């Protein structure tokens, strides 16, 4: 075989784990290509080839040897709040008191640019340490919090989706902005950041309770006049739902509040969606809207058990979210393990392939990013992680006992944390040694 003249600048060699097909549609979805190389150039994957063949075809291209490691697409965290990093693991409260006691006071600090920059940098570093290459986040209602986020994501060349949180009522004054002001600020952010490099702006009303009807209408107008995603919260907690219906007595259910303000459609991403009626599920399905399932957060706040398999069977696009800071950490393996446990409690257990799908390829589809990320395939962006399945004594013990890739993967998801993430590449650039 003749050497190739291409733009290849890096070969990463290891065992490539990828999907043959959607594991929610058919079994036997995973394949492990042992001793393969990912060939990278200009930030993209150029080819996947057996390592021996890649050495012949690209002899001058430097190689990083991760033999014995699993190479996967970078993980996607479809829901989180970077400004809540410092209040993760706050004790004792359900959603509404948790917002009041811990969250709103912390978010109020993000009118300070330096604090916002520090927290954005910490969050992004922790993402990389945990193998998350695409975070989807809420900022706060302060424009500075958005600027801080995007400047640093751009500097890292980290793909991200983020938005200024829209709130104009029912919260401390330090977090409220007049709806016309906020609309202008978000329009300016879309101009500046949306589609610039790897950055995307999401229209981000916090949830219906903290926005006036005018503000929800503004958000619906923005959704209709841009191609931005809209992210918000839906049906997380019974007290929250009662409050919503008292604020919007004209609506028959929680979903109708968003629906009636033009916020329900294929670019809508709702976090949680735990306590939905059959009618709400049917309308979600008809609209093409998606749900970010955040099981560690739901357990932590005692919000309830999301029916993941039921929703997937109903045809609702799903992704996983760590939901920091209600979720206690950015360890997306722990989120997958909690998703398993919650589904197991409902006698409809998700399997390992489905869990990984919801944090990679399935998530990319849900976010309309499947042409860019989520899968190791020539042409896509080279966001890659190397997992060491024997990173700890416990992992190694369990890994050697496994009789199939799927069994090994399930054990790794249940037992793994950031020690398992040996390396992370963003658009083909290895990120600094993570520890
Ligand atoms: N609902 C409205 N705001 C929030 C938030 O910050 N976290 C969670 N988990 N739910 C919310
Ligand atoms: Zn949230």
mmCIF file of C-alpha atoms and ligand atoms in Angstrom, residues 79 81 84 95-96 98-99 103-104 107 138 206-207 210 232-234 236 240 244 254 271-272 294 297-298 301 303 323-327, ligand 1:
data_model
loop_
_atom_site.group_PDB
_atom_site.id
_atom_site.type_symbol
_atom_site.label_atom_id
_atom_site.label_comp_id
_atom_site.label_asym_id
_atom_site.label_seq_id
_atom_site.Cartn_x
_atom_site.Cartn_y
_atom_site.Cartn_z
ATOM 1 C CA UNK A 79 -27.934 19.946 30.539
ATOM 2 C CA UNK A 81 -25.608 25.194 34.961
ATOM 3 C CA UNK A 84 -23.858 26.387 40.126
ATOM 4 C CA UNK A 95 -36.295 22.014 43.993
ATOM 5 C CA UNK A 96 -38.024 25.262 45.009
ATOM 6 C CA UNK A 98 -33.054 24.599 46.862
ATOM 7 C CA UNK A 99 -33.334 27.368 44.261
ATOM 8 C CA UNK A 103 -28.923 28.659 43.780
ATOM 9 C CA UNK A 104 -30.191 32.204 43.499
ATOM 10 C CA UNK A 107 -26.013 32.997 40.689
ATOM 11 C CA UNK A 138 -27.328 27.745 31.346
ATOM 12 C CA UNK A 206 -35.100 29.460 33.201
ATOM 13 C CA UNK A 207 -38.609 28.006 33.590
ATOM 14 C CA UNK A 210 -39.547 33.170 36.523
ATOM 15 C CA UNK A 232 -35.638 25.261 29.709
ATOM 16 C CA UNK A 233 -37.015 23.097 32.548
ATOM 17 C CA UNK A 234 -40.245 21.121 32.448
ATOM 18 C CA UNK A 236 -39.440 18.381 37.466
ATOM 19 C CA UNK A 240 -43.159 23.259 40.915
ATOM 20 C CA UNK A 244 -46.816 26.824 37.438
ATOM 21 C CA UNK A 254 -47.300 22.623 32.306
ATOM 22 C CA UNK A 271 -34.731 19.242 31.153
ATOM 23 C CA UNK A 272 -36.416 16.555 33.325
ATOM 24 C CA UNK A 294 -30.867 14.166 34.507
ATOM 25 C CA UNK A 297 -30.116 15.530 39.829
ATOM 26 C CA UNK A 298 -33.575 13.964 40.067
ATOM 27 C CA UNK A 301 -33.372 16.739 44.834
ATOM 28 C CA UNK A 303 -37.710 15.098 42.181
ATOM 29 C CA UNK A 323 -27.362 18.997 35.695
ATOM 30 C CA UNK A 324 -24.704 20.523 37.899
ATOM 31 C CA UNK A 325 -25.402 21.902 40.489
ATOM 32 C CA UNK A 326 -28.579 19.937 41.374
ATOM 33 C CA UNK A 327 -26.651 16.988 39.990
HETATM 34 N N1 LIG B 1 -35.730 24.752 37.555
HETATM 35 C C1 LIG B 1 -35.519 26.084 37.414
HETATM 36 N N2 LIG B 1 -34.235 26.390 37.620
HETATM 37 C C2 LIG B 1 -33.598 25.238 37.897
HETATM 38 C C3 LIG B 1 -32.242 24.923 38.195
HETATM 39 O O1 LIG B 1 -31.356 25.770 38.253
HETATM 40 N N3 LIG B 1 -31.977 23.598 38.418
HETATM 41 C C4 LIG B 1 -32.937 22.644 38.345
HETATM 42 N N4 LIG B 1 -32.601 21.375 38.569
HETATM 43 N N5 LIG B 1 -34.215 22.934 38.067
HETATM 44 C C5 LIG B 1 -34.543 24.211 37.846
#
